PDB file of C-alpha atoms in Angstrom:
ATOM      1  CA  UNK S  20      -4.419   5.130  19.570  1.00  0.00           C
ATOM      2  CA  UNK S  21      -5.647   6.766  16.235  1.00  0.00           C
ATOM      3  CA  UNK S  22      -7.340   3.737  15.488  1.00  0.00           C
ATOM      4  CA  UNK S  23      -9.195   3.394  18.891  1.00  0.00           C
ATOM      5  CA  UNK S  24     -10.208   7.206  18.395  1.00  0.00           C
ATOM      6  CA  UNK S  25     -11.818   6.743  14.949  1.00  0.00           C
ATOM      7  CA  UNK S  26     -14.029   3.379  16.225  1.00  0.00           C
ATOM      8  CA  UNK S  27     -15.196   5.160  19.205  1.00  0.00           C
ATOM      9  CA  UNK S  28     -17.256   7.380  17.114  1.00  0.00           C
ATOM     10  CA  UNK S  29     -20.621   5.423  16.118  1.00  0.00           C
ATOM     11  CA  UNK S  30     -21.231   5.505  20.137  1.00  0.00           C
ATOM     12  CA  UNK S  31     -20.585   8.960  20.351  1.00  0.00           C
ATOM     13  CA  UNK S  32     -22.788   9.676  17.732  1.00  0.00           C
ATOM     14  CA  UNK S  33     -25.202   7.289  19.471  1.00  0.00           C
ATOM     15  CA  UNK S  34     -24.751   9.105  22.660  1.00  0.00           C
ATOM     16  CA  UNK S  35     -25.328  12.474  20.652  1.00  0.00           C
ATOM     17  CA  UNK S  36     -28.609  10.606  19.219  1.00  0.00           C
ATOM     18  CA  UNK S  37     -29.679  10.299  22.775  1.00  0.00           C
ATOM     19  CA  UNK S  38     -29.347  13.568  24.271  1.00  0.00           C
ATOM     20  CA  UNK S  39     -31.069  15.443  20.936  1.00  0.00           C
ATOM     21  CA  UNK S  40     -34.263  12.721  20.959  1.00  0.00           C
ATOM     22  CA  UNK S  41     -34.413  13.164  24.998  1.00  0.00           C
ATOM     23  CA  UNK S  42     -34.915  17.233  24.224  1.00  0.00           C
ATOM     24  CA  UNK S  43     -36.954  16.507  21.142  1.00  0.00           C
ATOM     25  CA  UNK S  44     -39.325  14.239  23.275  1.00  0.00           C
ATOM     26  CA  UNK S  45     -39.409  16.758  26.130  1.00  0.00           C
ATOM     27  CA  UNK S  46     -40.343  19.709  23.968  1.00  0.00           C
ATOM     28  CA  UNK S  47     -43.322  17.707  22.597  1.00  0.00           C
ATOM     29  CA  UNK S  48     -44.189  16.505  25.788  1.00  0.00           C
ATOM     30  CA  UNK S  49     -44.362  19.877  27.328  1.00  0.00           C
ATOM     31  CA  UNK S  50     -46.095  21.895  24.678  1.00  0.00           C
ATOM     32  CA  UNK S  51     -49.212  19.262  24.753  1.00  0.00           C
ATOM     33  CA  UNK S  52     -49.034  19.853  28.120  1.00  0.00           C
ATOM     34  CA  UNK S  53     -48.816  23.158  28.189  1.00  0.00           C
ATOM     35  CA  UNK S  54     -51.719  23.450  25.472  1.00  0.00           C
ATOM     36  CA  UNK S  55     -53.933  21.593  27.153  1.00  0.00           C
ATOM     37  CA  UNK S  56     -53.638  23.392  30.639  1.00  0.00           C
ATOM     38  CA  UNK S  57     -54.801  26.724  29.178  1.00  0.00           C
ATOM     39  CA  UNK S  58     -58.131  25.077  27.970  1.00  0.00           C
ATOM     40  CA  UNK S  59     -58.529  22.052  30.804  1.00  0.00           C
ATOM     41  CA  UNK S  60     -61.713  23.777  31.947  1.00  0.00           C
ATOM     42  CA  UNK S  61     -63.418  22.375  28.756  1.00  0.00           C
ATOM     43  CA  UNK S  62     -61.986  19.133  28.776  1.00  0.00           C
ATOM     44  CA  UNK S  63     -63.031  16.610  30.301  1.00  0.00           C
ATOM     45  CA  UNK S  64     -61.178  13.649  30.192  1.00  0.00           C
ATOM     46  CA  UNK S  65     -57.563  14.353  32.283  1.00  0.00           C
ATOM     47  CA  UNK S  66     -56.670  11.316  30.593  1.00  0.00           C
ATOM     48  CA  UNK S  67     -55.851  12.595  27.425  1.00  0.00           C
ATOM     49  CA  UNK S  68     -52.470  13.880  28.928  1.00  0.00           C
ATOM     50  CA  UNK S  69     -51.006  10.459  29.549  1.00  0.00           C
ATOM     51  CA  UNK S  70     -49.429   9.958  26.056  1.00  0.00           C
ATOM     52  CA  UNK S  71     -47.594  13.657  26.709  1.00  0.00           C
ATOM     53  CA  UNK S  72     -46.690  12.187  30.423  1.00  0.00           C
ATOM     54  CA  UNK S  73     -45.466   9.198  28.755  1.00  0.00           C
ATOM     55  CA  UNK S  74     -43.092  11.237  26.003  1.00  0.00           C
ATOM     56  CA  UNK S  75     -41.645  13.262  29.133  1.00  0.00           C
ATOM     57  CA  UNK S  76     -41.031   9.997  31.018  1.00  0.00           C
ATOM     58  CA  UNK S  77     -38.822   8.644  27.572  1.00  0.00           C
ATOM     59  CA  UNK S  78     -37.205  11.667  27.267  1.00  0.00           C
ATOM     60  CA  UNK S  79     -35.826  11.326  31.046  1.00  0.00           C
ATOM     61  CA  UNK S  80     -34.696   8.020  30.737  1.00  0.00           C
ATOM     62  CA  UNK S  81     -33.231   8.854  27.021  1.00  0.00           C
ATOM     63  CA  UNK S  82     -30.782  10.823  28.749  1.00  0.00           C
ATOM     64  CA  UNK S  83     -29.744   8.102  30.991  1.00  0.00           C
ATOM     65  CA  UNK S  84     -29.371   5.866  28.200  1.00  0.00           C
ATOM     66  CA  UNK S  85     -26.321   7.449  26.386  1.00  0.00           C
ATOM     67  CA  UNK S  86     -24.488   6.906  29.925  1.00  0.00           C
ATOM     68  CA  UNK S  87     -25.322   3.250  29.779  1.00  0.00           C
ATOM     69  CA  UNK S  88     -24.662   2.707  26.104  1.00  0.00           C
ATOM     70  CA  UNK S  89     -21.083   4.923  26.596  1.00  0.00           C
ATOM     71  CA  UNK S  90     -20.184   2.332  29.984  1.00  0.00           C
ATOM     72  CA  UNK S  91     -20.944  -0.797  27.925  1.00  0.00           C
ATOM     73  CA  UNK S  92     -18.926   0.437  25.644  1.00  0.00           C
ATOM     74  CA  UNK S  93     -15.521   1.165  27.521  1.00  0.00           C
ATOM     75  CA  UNK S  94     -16.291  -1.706  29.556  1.00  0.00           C
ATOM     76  CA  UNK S  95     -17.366  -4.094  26.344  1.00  0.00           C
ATOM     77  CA  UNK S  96     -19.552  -5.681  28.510  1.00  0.00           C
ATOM     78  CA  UNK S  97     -22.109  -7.924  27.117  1.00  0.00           C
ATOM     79  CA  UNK S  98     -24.911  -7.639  30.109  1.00  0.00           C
ATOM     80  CA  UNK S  99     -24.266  -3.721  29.874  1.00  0.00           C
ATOM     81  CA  UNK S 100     -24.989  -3.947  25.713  1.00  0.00           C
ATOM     82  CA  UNK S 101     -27.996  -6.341  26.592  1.00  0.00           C
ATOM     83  CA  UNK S 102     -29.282  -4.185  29.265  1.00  0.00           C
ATOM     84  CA  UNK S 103     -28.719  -0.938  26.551  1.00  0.00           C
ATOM     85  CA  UNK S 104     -31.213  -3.155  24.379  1.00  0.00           C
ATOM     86  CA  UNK S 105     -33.266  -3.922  26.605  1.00  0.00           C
ATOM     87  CA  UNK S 106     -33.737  -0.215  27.472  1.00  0.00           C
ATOM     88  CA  UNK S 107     -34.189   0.867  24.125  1.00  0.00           C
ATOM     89  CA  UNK S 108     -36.864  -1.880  23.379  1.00  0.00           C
ATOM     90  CA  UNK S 109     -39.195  -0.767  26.492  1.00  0.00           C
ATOM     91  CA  UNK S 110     -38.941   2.652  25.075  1.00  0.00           C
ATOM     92  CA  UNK S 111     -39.892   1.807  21.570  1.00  0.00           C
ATOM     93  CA  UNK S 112     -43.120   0.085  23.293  1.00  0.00           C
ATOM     94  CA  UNK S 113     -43.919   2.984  25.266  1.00  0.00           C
ATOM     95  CA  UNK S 114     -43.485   5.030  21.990  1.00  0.00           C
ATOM     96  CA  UNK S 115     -45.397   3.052  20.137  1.00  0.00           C
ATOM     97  CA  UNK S 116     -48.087   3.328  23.537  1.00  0.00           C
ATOM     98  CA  UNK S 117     -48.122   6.520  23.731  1.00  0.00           C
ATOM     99  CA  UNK S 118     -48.730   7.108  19.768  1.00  0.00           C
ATOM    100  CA  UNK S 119     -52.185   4.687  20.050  1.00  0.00           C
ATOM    101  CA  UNK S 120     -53.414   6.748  23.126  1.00  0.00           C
ATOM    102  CA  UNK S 121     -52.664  10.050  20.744  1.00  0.00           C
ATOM    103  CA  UNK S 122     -54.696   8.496  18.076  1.00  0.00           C
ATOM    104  CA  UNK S 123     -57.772   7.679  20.448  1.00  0.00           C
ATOM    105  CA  UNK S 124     -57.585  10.774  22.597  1.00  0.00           C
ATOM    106  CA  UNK S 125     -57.677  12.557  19.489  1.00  0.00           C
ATOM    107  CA  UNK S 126     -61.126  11.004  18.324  1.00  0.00           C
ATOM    108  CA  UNK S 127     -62.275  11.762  21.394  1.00  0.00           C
ATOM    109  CA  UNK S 128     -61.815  15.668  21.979  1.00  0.00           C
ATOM    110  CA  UNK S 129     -64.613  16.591  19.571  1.00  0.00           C
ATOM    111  CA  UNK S 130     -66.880  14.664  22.041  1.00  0.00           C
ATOM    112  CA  UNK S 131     -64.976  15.682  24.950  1.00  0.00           C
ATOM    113  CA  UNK S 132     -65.157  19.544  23.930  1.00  0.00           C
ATOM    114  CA  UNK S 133     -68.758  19.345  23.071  1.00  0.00           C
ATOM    115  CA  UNK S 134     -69.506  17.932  26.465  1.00  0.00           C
ATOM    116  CA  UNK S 135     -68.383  20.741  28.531  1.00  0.00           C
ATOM    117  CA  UNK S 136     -68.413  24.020  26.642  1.00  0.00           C
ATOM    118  CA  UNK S 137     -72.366  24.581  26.854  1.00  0.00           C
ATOM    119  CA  UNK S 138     -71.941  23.929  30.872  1.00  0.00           C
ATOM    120  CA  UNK S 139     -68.948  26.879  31.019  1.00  0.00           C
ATOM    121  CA  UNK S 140     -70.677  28.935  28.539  1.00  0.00           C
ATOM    122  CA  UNK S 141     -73.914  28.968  30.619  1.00  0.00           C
ATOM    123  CA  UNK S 142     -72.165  29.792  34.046  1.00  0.00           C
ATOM    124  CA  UNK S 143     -71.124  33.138  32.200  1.00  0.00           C
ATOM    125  CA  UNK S 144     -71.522  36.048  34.489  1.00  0.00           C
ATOM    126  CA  UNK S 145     -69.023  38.544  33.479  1.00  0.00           C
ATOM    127  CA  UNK S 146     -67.420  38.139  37.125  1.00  0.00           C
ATOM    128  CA  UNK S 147     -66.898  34.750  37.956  1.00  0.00           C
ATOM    129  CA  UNK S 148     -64.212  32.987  37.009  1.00  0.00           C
ATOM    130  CA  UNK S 149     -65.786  30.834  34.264  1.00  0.00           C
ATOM    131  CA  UNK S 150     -66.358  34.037  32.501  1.00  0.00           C
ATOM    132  CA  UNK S 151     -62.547  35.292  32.872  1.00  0.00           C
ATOM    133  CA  UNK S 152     -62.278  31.935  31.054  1.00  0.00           C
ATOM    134  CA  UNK S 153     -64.687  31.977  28.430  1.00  0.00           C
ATOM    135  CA  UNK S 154     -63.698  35.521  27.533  1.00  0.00           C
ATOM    136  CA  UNK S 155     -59.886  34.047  27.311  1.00  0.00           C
ATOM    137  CA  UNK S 156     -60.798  31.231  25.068  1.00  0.00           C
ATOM    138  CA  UNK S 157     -62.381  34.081  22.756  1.00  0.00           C
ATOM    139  CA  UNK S 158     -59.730  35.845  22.303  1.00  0.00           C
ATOM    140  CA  UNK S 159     -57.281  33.286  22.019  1.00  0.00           C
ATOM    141  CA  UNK S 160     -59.570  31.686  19.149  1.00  0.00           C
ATOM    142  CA  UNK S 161     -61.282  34.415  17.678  1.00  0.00           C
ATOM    143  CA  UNK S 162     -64.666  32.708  18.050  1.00  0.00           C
ATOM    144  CA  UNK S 163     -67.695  33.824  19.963  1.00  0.00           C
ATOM    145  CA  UNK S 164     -70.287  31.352  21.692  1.00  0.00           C
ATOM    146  CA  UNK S 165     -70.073  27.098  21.375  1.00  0.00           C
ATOM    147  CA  UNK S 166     -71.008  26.751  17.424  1.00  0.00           C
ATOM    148  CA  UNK S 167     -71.407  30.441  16.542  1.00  0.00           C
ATOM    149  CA  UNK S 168     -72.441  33.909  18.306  1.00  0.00           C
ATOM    150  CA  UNK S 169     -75.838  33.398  18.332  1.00  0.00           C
ATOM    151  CA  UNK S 170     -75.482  30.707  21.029  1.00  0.00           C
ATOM    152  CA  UNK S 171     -75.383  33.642  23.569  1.00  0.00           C
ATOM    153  CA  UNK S 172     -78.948  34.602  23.098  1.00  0.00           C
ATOM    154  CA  UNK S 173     -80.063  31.085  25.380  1.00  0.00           C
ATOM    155  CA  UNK S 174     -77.526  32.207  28.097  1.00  0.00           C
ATOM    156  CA  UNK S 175     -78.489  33.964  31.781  1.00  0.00           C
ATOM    157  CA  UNK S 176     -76.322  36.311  31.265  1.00  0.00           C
ATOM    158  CA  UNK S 177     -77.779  37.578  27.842  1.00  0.00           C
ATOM    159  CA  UNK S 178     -81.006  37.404  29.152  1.00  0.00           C
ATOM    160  CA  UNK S 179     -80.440  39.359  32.292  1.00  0.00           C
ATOM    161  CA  UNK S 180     -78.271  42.344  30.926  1.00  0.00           C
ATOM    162  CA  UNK S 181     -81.019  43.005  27.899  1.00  0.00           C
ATOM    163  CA  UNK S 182     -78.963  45.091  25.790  1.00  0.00           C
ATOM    164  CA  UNK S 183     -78.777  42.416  22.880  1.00  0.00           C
ATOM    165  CA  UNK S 184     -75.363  42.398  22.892  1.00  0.00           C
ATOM    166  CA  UNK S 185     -72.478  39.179  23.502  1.00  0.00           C
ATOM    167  CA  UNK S 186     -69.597  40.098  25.563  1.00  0.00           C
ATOM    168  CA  UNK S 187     -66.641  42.349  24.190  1.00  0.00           C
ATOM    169  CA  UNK S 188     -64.559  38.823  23.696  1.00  0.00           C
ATOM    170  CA  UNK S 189     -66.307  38.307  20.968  1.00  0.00           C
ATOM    171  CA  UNK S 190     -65.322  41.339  19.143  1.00  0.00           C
ATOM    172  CA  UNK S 191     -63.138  41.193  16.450  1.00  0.00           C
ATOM    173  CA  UNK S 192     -59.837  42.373  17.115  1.00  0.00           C
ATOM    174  CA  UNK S 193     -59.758  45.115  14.203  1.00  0.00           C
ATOM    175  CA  UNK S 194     -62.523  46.404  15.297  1.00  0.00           C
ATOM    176  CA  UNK S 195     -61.428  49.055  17.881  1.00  0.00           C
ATOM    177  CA  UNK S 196     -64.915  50.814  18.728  1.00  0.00           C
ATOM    178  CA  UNK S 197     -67.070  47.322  18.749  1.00  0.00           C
ATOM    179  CA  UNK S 198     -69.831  46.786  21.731  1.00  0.00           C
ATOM    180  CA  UNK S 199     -70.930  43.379  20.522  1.00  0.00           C
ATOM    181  CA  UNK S 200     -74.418  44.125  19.546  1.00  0.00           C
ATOM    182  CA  UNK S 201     -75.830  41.713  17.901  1.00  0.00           C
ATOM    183  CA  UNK S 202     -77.278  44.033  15.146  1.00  0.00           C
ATOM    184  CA  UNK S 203     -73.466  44.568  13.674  1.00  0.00           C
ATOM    185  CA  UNK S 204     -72.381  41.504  13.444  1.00  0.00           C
ATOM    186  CA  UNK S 205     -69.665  42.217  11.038  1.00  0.00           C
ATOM    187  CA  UNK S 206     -68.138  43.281  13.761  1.00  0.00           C
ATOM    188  CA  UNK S 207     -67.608  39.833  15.784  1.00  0.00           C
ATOM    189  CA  UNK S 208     -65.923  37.270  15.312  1.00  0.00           C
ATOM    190  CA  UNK S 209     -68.716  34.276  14.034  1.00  0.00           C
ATOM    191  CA  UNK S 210     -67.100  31.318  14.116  1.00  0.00           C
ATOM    192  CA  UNK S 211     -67.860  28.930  17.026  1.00  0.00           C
ATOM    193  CA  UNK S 212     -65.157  28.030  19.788  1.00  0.00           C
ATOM    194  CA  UNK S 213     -65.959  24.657  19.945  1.00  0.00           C
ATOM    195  CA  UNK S 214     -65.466  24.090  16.146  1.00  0.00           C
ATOM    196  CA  UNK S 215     -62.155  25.996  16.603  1.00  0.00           C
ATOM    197  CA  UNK S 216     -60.692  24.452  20.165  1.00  0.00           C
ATOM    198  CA  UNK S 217     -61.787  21.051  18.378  1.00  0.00           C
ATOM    199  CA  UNK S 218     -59.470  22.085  15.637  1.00  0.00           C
ATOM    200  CA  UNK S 219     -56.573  23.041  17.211  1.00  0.00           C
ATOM    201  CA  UNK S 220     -55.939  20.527  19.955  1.00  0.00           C
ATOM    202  CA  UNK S 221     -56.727  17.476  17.041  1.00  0.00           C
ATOM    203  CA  UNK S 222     -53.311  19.448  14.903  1.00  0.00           C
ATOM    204  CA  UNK S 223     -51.505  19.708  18.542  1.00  0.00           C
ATOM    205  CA  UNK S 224     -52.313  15.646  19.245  1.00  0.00           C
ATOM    206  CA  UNK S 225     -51.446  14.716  15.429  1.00  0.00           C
ATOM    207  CA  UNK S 226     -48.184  16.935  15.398  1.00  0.00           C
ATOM    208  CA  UNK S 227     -47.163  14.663  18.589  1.00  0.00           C
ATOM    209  CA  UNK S 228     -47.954  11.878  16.777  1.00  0.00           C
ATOM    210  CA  UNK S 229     -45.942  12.308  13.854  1.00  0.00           C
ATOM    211  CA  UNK S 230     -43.063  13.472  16.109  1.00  0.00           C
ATOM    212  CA  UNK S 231     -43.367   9.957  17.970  1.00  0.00           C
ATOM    213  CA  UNK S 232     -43.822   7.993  15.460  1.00  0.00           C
ATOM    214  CA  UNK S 233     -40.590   9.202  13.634  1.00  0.00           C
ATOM    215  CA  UNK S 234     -38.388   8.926  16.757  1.00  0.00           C
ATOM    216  CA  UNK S 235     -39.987   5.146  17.060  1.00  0.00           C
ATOM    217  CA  UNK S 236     -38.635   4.166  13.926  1.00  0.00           C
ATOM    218  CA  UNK S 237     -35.563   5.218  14.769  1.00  0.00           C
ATOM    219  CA  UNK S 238     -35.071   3.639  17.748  1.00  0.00           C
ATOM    220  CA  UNK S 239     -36.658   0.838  15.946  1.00  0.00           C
ATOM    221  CA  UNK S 240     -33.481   0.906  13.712  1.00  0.00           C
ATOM    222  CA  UNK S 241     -31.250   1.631  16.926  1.00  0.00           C
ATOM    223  CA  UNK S 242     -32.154  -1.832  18.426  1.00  0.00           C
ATOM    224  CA  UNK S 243     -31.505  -3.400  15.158  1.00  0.00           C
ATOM    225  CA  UNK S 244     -27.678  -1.279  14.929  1.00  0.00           C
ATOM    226  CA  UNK S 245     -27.277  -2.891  18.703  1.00  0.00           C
ATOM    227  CA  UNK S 246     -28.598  -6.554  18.014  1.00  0.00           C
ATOM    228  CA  UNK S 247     -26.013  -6.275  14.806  1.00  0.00           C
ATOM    229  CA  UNK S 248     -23.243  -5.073  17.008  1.00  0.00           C
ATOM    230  CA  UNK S 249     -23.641  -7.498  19.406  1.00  0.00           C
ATOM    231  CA  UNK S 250     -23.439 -10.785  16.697  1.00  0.00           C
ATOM    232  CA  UNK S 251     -20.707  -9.626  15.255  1.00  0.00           C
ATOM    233  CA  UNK S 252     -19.117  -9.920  18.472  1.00  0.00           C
ATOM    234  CA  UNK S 253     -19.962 -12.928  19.531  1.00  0.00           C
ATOM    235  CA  UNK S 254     -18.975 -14.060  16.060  1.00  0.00           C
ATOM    236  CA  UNK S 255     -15.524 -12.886  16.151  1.00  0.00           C
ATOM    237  CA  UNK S 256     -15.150 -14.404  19.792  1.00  0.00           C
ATOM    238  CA  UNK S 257     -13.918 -12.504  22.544  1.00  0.00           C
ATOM    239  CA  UNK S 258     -12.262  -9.363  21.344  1.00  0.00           C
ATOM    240  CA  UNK S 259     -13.091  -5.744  22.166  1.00  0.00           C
ATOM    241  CA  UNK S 260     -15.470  -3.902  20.220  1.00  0.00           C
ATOM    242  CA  UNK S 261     -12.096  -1.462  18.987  1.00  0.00           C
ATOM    243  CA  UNK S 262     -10.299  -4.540  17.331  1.00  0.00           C
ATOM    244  CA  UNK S 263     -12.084  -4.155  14.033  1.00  0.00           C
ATOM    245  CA  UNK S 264     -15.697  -4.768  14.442  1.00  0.00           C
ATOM    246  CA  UNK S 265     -16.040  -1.139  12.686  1.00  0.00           C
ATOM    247  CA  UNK S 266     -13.584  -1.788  10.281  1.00  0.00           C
TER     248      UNK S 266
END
């Protein structure tokens, strides 16, 4: 019995590698998600989510595959270990899927951002609720207008309060008593959002692509592990997994 204790453990450490990669994957997943829903007014391709939908959809079925790998094992079925490969390959593709759509959706955000920022930034009212969103995004970024503060001197909304001033988003958090005239600039903020929204959503898609591409070389390695496993068997004949193939 000691002996069938101590070969059990490469598929509970399998089964271990399962569960951590599903809640890896799913953290990933759901902070691109989540990133990209506080600024999906300026984006305009909903698109670019799909490689996050896909890393959600492999972390679900990563936590079915531990069951499957655990039941081929205590059954030492060979359909069950070739249906455990099988499993892992399809998620290595959709990986490796949803790491190309990273890399092109992240090309295409600077194009993407540029497209629809003037459009918000000119509906600007200080009421509506483009402007509760504009106003957010400054803040959030620190920025003021689409490539710095003077953008807001084209805008309606400049033009019909005449007080040469931007809105109060735009002032620098430091500065406690600022009323965003334009004639003390030192106190905004200068940089433009779109240079900074650009920014951070290109480190958001290239942090999920690092994290993707490491967990597809694993499981690149965990279908080689499997493929191994299964030779040896059918090298040694019919005899359970326990009889030595660890040994």
């Amino acid at each position: 019995m000691g002996s069938l204790h101590n070969q059990s453990k490469p598929y509970d450490t399998q089964d271990l590698h399962a569960g951590a990669t599903a809640a890896g994957l799913s953290y990933v997943g759901a902070y691109v998600i989540n990133t990209y829903k506080s600024y999906d007014n300026f984006l305009q391709d909903k698109y670019a989510l799909l490689p996050a939908v896909i890393i959600i959809c492999v972390a679900v079925v990563m936590f079915i595959i531990g069951l499957i790998g655990c039941c081929a094992t205590f059954r030492e079925s060979r359909v069950g270990l070739g249906l455990f490969l099988a499993i892992i390959l399809v998620i290595f593709i959709a990986e490796v899927s949803a790491f190309v759509l990273g890399f092109i959706y992240r090309e295409k955000v600077k194009t993407d951002v540029q497209g629809t920022m003037h459009s918000v930034f000119e509906k600007y009212d200080g009421k509506n609720p483009e402007s509760a969103v504009v106003d957010y995004l400054q803040e959030q970024l620190h920025c003021c207008g689409v490539k710095n503060y003077s953008d807001w001197t084209t805008t309606r909304w400049f033009n019909s309060t005449g007080n040469n001033s931007v809105p109060l988003s735009c002032c620098r958090q430091d500065m406690k008593n600022c009323t965003g005239h334009l004639d003390q600039p030192q106190e905004l903020n200068t940089r433009g959002c779109a240079e900074e929204l650009e920014s951070g959503l290109q480190s958001v898609i290239s942090y999920a692509m690092l994290v993707i591409l490491g967990f597809a070389i694993v499981k690149f390695f965990g279908m080689l592990s499997v493929c191994v496993l299964t030779c040896k068997r059918e090298d040694s004949g019919y005899q359970p997994l326990y009889s030595g193939v660890f040994a």
